[in-house]
Structures are given as C-alpha cells and as structure tokens.
Phi, psi and omega in degrees: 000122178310154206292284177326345181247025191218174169311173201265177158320320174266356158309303193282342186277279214281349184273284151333295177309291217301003149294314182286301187225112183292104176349169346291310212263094191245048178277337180274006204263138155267111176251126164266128191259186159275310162216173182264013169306325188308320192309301168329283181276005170326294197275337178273012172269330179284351175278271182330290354165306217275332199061010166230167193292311263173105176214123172297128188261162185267181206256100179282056212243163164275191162261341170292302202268313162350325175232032162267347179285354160262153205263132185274165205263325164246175160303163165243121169288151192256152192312332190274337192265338148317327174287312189294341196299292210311287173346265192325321168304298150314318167300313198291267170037285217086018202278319194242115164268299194263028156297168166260138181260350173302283183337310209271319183302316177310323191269344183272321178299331132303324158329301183309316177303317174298314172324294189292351168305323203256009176083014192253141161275105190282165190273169191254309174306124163310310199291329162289019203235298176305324172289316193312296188328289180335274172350307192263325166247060167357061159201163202288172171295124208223183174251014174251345181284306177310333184286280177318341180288290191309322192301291205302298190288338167309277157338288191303341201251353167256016177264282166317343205241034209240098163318339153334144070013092190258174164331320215264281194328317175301300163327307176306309162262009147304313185287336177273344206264326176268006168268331180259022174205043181300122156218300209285159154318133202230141163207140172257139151251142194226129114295332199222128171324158198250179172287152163335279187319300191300321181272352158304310186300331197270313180281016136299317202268327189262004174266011184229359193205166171275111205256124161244151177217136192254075204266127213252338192250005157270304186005276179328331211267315162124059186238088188284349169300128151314129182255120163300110191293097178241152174311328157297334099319044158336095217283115171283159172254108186276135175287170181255157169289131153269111172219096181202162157280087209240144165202168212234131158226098194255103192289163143284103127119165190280192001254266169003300190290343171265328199305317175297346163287316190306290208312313193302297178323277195302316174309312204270014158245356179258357164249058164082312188302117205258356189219117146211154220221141177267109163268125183256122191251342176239106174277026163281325191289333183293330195292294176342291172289308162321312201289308192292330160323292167309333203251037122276349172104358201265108187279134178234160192242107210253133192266313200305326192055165174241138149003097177314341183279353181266338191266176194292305149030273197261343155326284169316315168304298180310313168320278170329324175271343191263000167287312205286287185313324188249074168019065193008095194267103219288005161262016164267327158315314190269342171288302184332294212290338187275033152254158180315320205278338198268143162072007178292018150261000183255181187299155170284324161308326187291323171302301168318317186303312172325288162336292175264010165289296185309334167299306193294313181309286177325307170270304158356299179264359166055060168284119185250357214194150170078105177326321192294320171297333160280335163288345172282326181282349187329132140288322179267158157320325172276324165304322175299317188278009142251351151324308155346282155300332163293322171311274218314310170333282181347292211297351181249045180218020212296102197289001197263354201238176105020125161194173165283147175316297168306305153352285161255051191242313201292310173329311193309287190349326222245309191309322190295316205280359159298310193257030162058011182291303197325304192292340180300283195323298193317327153275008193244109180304289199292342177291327172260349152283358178280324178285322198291308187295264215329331167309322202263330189296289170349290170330275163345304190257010156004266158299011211243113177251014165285176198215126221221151167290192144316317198273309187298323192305319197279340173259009166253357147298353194285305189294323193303298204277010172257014195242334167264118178285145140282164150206111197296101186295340212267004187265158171217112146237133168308024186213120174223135153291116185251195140211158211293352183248009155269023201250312158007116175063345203268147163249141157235156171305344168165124185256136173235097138334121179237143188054055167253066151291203170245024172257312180291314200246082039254349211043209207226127198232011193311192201232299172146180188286342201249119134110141143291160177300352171237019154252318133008302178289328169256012146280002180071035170267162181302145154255149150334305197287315112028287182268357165274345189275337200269331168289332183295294192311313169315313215286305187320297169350281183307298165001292185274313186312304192281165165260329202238130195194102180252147192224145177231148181194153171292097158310315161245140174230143193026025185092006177255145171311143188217112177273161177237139199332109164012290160300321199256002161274334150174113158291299217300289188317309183322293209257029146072344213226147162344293181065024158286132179261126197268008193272305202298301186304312163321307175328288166315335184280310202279016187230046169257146182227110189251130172299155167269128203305017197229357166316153154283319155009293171255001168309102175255070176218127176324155167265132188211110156252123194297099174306104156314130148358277199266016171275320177346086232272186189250340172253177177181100180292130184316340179269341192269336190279293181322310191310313160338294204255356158295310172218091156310354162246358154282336155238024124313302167310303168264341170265316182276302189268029181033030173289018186293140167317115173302142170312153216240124174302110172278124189259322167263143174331160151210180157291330153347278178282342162273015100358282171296325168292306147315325191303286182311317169313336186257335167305321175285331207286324179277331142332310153312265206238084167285348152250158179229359200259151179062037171252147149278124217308339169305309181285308184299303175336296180319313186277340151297322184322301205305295193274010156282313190274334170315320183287310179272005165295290215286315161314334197268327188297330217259314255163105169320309193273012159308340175284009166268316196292321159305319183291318207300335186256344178281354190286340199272308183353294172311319212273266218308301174305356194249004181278304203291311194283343162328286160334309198275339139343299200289343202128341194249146188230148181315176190208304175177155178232161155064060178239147193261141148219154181216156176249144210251100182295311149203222201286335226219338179213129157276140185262139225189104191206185166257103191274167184256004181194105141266149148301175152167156253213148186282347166267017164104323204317179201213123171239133171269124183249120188264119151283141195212133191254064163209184195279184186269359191247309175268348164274311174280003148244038163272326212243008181304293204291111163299111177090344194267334167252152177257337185345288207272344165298309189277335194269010219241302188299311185317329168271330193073012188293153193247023176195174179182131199201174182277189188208106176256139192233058169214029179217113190325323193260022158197157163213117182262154158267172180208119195218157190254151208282005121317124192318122171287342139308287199315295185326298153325307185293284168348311175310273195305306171339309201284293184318296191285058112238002153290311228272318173296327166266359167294298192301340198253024195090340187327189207206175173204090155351129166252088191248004187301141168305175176294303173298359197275295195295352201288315156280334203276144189320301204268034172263337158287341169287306184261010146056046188307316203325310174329292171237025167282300182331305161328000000 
C-alpha cells in the first residue's frame, strides 16, 4: 500500500517504539532525526498513540548534536585556521602564481576532508600514488598528471602528519566513542544512503544495543516494517509510488514563473492551507517571488537563508576596503556615506547633508578621487568631520604592510568603529551575528603568526562571508522557503517546486577541479552519481509525504526551448498523462492589469504642460534660454520643475575639460598681458608656454593623458597669439574675463550670465568673445537659423556691447571669429523681445511643448520623462 493511503511516517514510527517499549516511560530509547522540524509532529503521534495521560519522551536528536556531547581528549583545530596553513603552504610552493590560491586552498581543503571522511589512505611513495592515478585515469604518464599527483599528495601528508585534530576526524572519534558505549535502543529515520562514518557507527553501534531503521524510501515502497540493521540484513532501495496530487506549470520566462508561484501561494492560504513550503531550486526566480509575495503583505520564513556577501551588512564592509585600497575612488565613498550603517551614531540628517554636499562638490568640481582632494573642497562643518572620520578609519588600515589575519580583523574592528558601522551593526540581527563570525575567526586564527598583505586578508574575508549564512529566525510564516535536503521526513499542506529544469534539478553536483569520477571512485571517494542519487531520493521523499504538489520551471527561456528536469518527464512518461495544471495561465492573464485608454500610460500625445505662475523662475541664463527655444518641455523639466540631473563625474578626459582649461589659460594669460603689441614674441610665446604647463601640470597629476590635450593646445599657441595681435591691430584691446552680468528682461525676470570675455575700442565701443573649442563649420551653423542660439544675442544685450562673436579655438592652423551676419543690436533687441513675450504668455497659461528637433532629444536628460519614444511613433 503506497505510503499516503496508509498511516502516515509518524504512525508507523510511534507504533514501533511504543511495541517495543511500552510506555510512559521512553527516556532510554534515542531517535535520530534528520532535522528536527520531525520532532514535533513525531512526538504528538506518540502522545495520541501511547494511551497515558503522562509520557517520558526519548532522546530526540541529530547525529550533529548527539556527538557534540562527547568530550574529547584534544583540541580540534578550525577550518579557518587549517585554511590558512594550506593558502600558506601553497604560496611557499609557488605552484599557482596567477591562481586565486584562497579558492584553490578551499577546494583542496575539501578534498583533504573528504578523504579523511571517507578512510582512504594515500600511499606514503609519491610513485606509487601517481601510478594508482595513471591507473584510475587510464592514461599514460604526462606532466599535468605528475603535477596533479605531487600537488595532492603533498599536501595530504603534510596535513595528516599534523598531530592536530581537524572537524571531520573529530566528528569521527566522537561516533566511536558513542558506538562503544552503545546501551541504549536506536531508531533512524533515513531518506538516503548515510555517510561512511555514520553507517560504521550504526553497524557498531548494533552489535551493542538494538539499532531500527526507518528508510522512507522502503516506507514509500509500501513495506511499512521498520528494518533491524544487521549484517545479514541490509538495507534495499525501492522503487517509489507517486500518490500525491502533483502537477506541472510550464512558465514563458522567470517573471511568468514567479508571478504563478505568487499566484499558487496566495490560492492555497486562501484555502486553508497553513504549512506551505517554497523549495527553491532557482534562487533568481525564489528572490522574485519573495518580492512579489512581500508586496501583497505576506511575510515568508526562509530556512535557506543568505549568503553573508549578499547582504547589506557585509556590503557596507566590503564597500570600505575597497574605498580604502582604491585611494578613494569617489563612487565607492559615496555609496559607503548612503548607508545606513556608516556613522550610525550621529543623527541621520546629519549624515544625508553630508552625503550630499559632497555628491554635489565631486561633481561641481568633477574631483573623482583621493580623501585629500575632498577634503579640500569641503564647505561644511559636517562634511569636514566626516571626511574626517573616514581619514582616521583609513589610517587603522595601512594597505602597504603585513599583518596575521587576526591582526587584520583587529584593525578592521577598530576602523568600522571609527566610522560609527559597529553601532549601525549592533541594531541590526544580521549585523550583529556579522560581529559574533568576526569574533570567532579572531579566536580561531590566534595562534596562526603567517602573515598576509591587504589584499591577500580582503579576498580571504570576501570568501568568509560568502561560505556563511544568515538566516532570519524572527518571521514566523505558513510560507516557508526551503531547500530540497532540509525537506527530509517533513509534511506539508502544500508544495511548489520552483525552477525544476534539467539545468537546476539535480544541477551540478560535479567534484570539483581535483580527480574525474573514476579516479574519485577508485579512491573510495562519493561520485556524481552518489550524489545525484541522494538529491533523486531527497526528491521521492518530499513526493510520497505531501499530497499537494506543484512544480514549475521556464519551459521557454530567452526564447529558447528549456527542458524540465529528466526526472520528473519522466514521471510524467511513466503515468501516461501530461500533469499540466491547467488553471493558472488563464489566472494570470485576466490578473493582468490594462491601463485604461485616458491612462497617461497610454497617452500617445505630446505632452504640453502649463507652469503654475509662481512655479516660474525670475532668473534665467542664456544656456537656459536655449534650452527654451530648443524644447520648452525640456526646460520645464529642468528649470521649472528643477528635475535636473546632477552633473555625471567624468572620470575620462574630454573637450569639456580642454575647454575649461583653455579657458583658464587665456584668463591668466590676459591678466598677465593685457596688451600684447609691441612686446616680443619671444616673452608672449614664454608666457603663455609658462601658464599653459602650469595649467596642465595639475591635469596631467589627476589623469596621464591630459599630455594629449596639452600637445593639442600646444599646436595652437602660435595661431591663437598671431589672432590676438590682429585684433589689437583692428583696434579691440583686451578688457575682462569671467565677468558676471545680468539685465532686468521686465519686472518679474532677469537675464543673467558669465561672459568669458570682453573688449573694447578707444571710443568705448564693447565687443563679446565667447571661446568655443570647435571648428569653424560647426559654429556657423549654430548661427545659420537668425535667432535659433541665443548666446551671443543674450551676452551683447547684457554688456551692452554693439558686437559679438564666437571665438573657434579648434584648429591648429588658425583661430578665427565667427558671428552672425545680422546687425547684433537688432538681434539683441529682438532676443530679449522674444524672452519677454515667452515669459508673459507663460505667466498667462501657455502650455511648453516637448517640440524639440531630433537633435535637441539626443542628450537630453528628460526623454524618460516625456516618453517621445512612446507617441512620436504614433
């Protein structure tokens, strides 16, 4: 009889004991569980079960916590610290120089374990250890083999021959020790063949006490006697009965697959259903469904837990060394400063301010790098004293020296609590079980006097925290996220397999880079199939226990066929039938949510939005004014409603910055030398040369290739000096640079700008020079269209100047002016006309168009806002 159409596993458990040993009193009797979710309903069938009032219950255990009460004769040395030797061991070697030798030490450290677990003994002779190999990889003698031999054996003999205690050895003589003082009565619950050790223990342990065993896969089989473990008696493997109300959901794509895990979820609590459990075999698509899940309000309770290198925590830790190794490098500063965790003893306003003086300063000054350099721009009292605290942090981190891991674990302690993270951690469940690991590694590595760089310490805490979980105990939900080998014995009201394709379900269960499955096999080490077998068996398990049971996986994935897992097609063949559930994909489609056609959404219409009156602003700069008459709903966006984009830090050169730098360069130059006639080309020559490398010195420290942008201007020099004496030829003499002026456009708005230059003529006339680092080709046709750039229009009225023009400073062989062939008082006048009477129907309602040319839309910041893509097509 199949398991589900008979007593349940704990029937049959509780039936057996209590014949063997008749109640209340069951205190000598010892059950080994799988985990202890068993326990629970274990014990209320034996209570129901017992007939009295009153039951002594037996001794409920793991084989983990069972033999930690015995006590050992040594020490056990710890993985971490047994980590460092081998890393160390490796290093002296030399074998893998552009290896990561943490990784290689980790995957060799299992190795070592698996060996000593599984009792194989390496040969003491290399040549004999390397012929079994040759032997076990049926190939002749090479030099990746002899390598792969020496490597292995080496190690191991300088490992074993270590008088230490490791984890696995320890686990080991515990199991003998509690086999040999064997009295009480023993029952296993099993799903799975047991480990090497653990089935020596049991056939130790049953030549001295009566040992049952409870295999869930004869269970399954329907042979419900418990089987008495004997030499004579062996335990077989049955095939299973599937008697469960099991279906198929074959999603398009990971979103589709969660939203039908949401969907699935949400049907079965609203029917009652009170234990239901997610085994997530693809955690991108399980991440999905928690989100989606959450934002229905429904809290899940994840046994899987995460990875410490995923959480925010260790994010903040992570961030800091890598500001502190890469000479603060300023997005690694400012994500550092947006966290909660950094500075979490001062007020959180203080911090934020901080945060975004300095956000702002870094791009203002397009500073990319170096404390010091941030610390100069500082304005406020508070950005300096956190500038500060980050210097003092730094300073208990010296990345150039040496130290033992504890060493540097103790520094980091001291630096996070320089930068207030402790007190952050401290408020935090994973932050303070993140301090509790940082304690015990301190501990661990003690005694470990090697000695590690910066780098080498930060990629081996990187792997510590990607090898340790969290897992948050404090949710209590009927929705538990799992995995399939904590599953073991347990029933639930209902399960969904999630991501079961055949890339996922068994997924890659491989060994590892050291020995093929059949050298692995003739060393009496687990094979693949071994370990695919013990996930085939977790799965039968979950199966015959539950009733309810759905499995979903991307039947298409990136437009490709996506097969589903091996096993379960077939299941599918086996039982004649599909096993599709045919409910959900209608669900989802009509669980679809369609904008309503008056959606803005769905608005295949320009966007023309009206400016309240006193959103309006009263000033407005000649760059703001283009932006006007380029697109009126791009400076809507950016002038009215101030959506604009903090400037973006350029970290590579541009024309930009030789732009600003020619800038600078002609201001000092004219400063200097505001006449140039009757000097000597020899002294002007020097003196630009002089305040040119001056300029480009300080460029050149931040960035190298600023020595391209320096020849490029230097090619120009001669040009630019034989332009200037020209001028002064015509009559026009230098005047002022960088001088701010603005004009009163009528009552309510000012025109307002920088000129980068004026002239002026012995009768007073005034001319305005813009420098523009392009050709001569690309300015005049800013000025073909009379009125479409305002520049040079908006800078002549504001100076009052009768002239005005570009200056192109980009071609070696000349530097020309370039001005538009219209009287420039007319323009002017005409310019400002034109602003006071946009500004006056603004004020009256006018609406601002997202009317911009194509070239207009090409840069600009505000096209996810006005979503041209959307109803230009149209």
């Amino acid at each position: 009889m199949p398991l589900s159409e008979s007593l349940s596993p704990y029937d049959l458990i509780a039936q057996q004991l209590l014949r063997d040993h008749p109640p209340p009193d069951l205190r000598h009797v010892v059950i080994l569980l799988p985990n202890y979710h068993v326990a629970q309903p274990l014990v209320q069938r034996l209570a129901a079960l017992s007939g009295v009032s009153a039951l002594l219950l037996p001794q409920l255990t793991t084989f983990t916590d069972w033999v930690q009460n015995v006590p050992l004769t040594q020490a056990v040395v710890s993985d971490s610290a047994r980590l460092a030797s081998l890393y160390q061991a490796l290093r002296k070697q030399g074998w893998f120089e552009q290896a990561d030798l943490w990784a290689l030490a980790r995957e060799l450290l299992t190795l070592m374990d698996e060996l000593t677990r599984q009792h194989v003994n390496l040969p003491k002779d290399e040549a004999a250890f390397q012929a079994q190999l040759e032997h076990a990889y049926q190939a002749r003698k090479n030099n990746a083999l002899q390598f792969e031999a020496r490597v292995v054996h080496e190690l191991w003999h300088a490992m074993s021959s270590s008088s230490e205690l490791d984890g696995v050895a320890a686990y080991q003589q515990r199991l003998a020790t509690l086999a040999a003082q064997a009295s009480a009565p023993l029952y296993v619950l099993l799903t799975s063949d047991l480990s090497t050790p653990e089935t020596r223990f049991l056939q130790v342990y049953a030549e001295r006490a009566p040992v049952r065993i409870f295999d869930l896969r004869v269970l399954a089989a329907g042979d419900v006697e418990a089987q008495t473990l004997s030499s004579s008696n062996p335990l077989s493997t049955f095939d299973l009965r599937l008697a469960t109300d099991f279906s198929l959901f074959p999603a398009h794509g990971l979103e589709q697959e969660a939203q039908a895990a949401d969907l699935q979820i949400r049907r079965w609590l609203l029917a009652g259903k009170r234990s239901i459990a997610l085994v997530a075999q693809d955690r991108l698509v399980a991440r999905r469904v928690r989100a989606l899940l959450e934002r229905a309000q429904i809290l899940v309770q994840d046994e899987t837990g995460w990875t410490f290198a995923t959480l925010a925590v260790s994010a903040v830790l992570m961030r800091w060394l890598e500001a502190v190794q890469g000479d603060f490098y300023y997005q690694d500063v400012l994500d550092l400063m947006k966290s909660p965790y950094v500075f979490a003893d001062q007020p959180a306003s203080e911090r934020k301010q901080a945060v975004y003086q300095l956000e702002r300063l870094l791009r203002e000054h397009q500073v990319s790098a170096r404390l010091e350099e941030f610390q100069r721009l500082a304005e406020s009292d508070e950005l300096r004293h956190a500038l500060l605290r980050l210097q003092q942090a730094a300073q208990r981190l010296p990345t150039g020296r040496e130290f033992t891991l504890t060493g540097w674990l103790e520094r980091l302690e001291q630096s996070l609590d320089s930068l207030g993270v402790l007190t952050g951690w401290a408020q935090d469940a994973a932050g303070r079980e993140l301090l509790q690991l940082l304690a015990e590694w301190r501990e661990e590595l003690a005694d470990d006097r090697s000695r590690f760089s910066f780098g080498e310490w930060r990629r081996w805490l990187a792997q510590q925290l990607d090898l340790n979980t969290f897992r948050d105990s404090s949710v209590e939900s009927p929705v538990v996220f799992t995995h399939l080998a904590a599953t073991r014995w347990r029933r639930f009201d209902a399960v969904l397999l999630l991501g079961c394709d055949a890339d996922h379900l068994p997924g890659d269960l491989s060994g590892g880079q050291w020995f093929n499955d059949a050298v692995r096999g003739a060393l009496g080490l687990p094979v693949t199939a071994q370990k695919v077998q013990q996930v085939q068996d977790d799965l039968r398990g979950l199966l015959a226990l539950n009733d309810t049971v759905l499995v979903t996986w991307q039947e298409t994935k990136n437009g490709e066929p996506n097969l589903l897992s091996p096993w379960l097609e077939l299941l599918r063949v086996q039982l004649q039938d599909d096993l599709i559930e045919r409910e959900l994909a209608p669900l989802l489609e009509r669980g679809q949510v369609q904008p309503e056609p008056s959606s803005p959404l769905q608005s295949l219409t320009m966007p023309q939005p009206a400016a309240p009156a006193k959103l309006l602003p009263i000033k407005i700069s000649p760059s703001g004014y283009n932006t006007l008459m380029a697109c009126p709903y791009q400076y809507y966006a950016r002038y009215i409603l101030r959506l604009d984009e903090l400037d973006e830090v350029r970290e590579a050169l541009d024309k930009r910055d030789y732009g600003t730098w020619v800038h600078e360069i002609l201001q000092r130059f004219h400063g200097e030398r505001p006449q140039l006639s009757g000097l000597p080309r020899v002294e002007l020559e020097a003196t630009l040369a002089r305040i040119s490398d001056e300029v480009f010195a300080v460029a050149v420290q931040h960035d190298f290739l600023a020595h391209g942008w320096r020849l490029r201007w230097q090619a120009q020099q001669a040009a630019y000096l034989d332009w200037q004496l020209e001028n002064e030829q015509n009559g026009w003499h230098f005047a002022a640079a960088e001088q701010g002026y603005q004009l009163a456009v009528d009552d309510d708005l000012l025109l307002h700008g920088r000129l980068d230059r004026l002239d002026t003529q012995a009768d007073g006339a005034q001319r305005v020079l813009d420098y523009k680092t392009k050709d001569k080709n690309s300015l005049t046709g800013l000025l073909k269209q009379t009125g479409e750039d305002v520049q040079l229009a908006s800078y002549a009225a504001m100076s009052e100047s009768a002239e005005a023009t570009f200056v192109a400073l980009d071609d070696s062989k000349a530097v020309v002016n370039v001005q538009p062939e219209q009287a420039m008082d007319e323009l002017a006048a005409l310019n400002l006309a034109r602003l006071k009477e946009i500004f006056s129907q603004l004020r009256a309602g006018t609406t601002l168009p997202a009317n911009g040319v194509d070239k207009a839309c090409e840069y600009c910041a505000m096209k996810g806002l006005c979503r041209k893509g959307w109803w230009a097509a149209e």
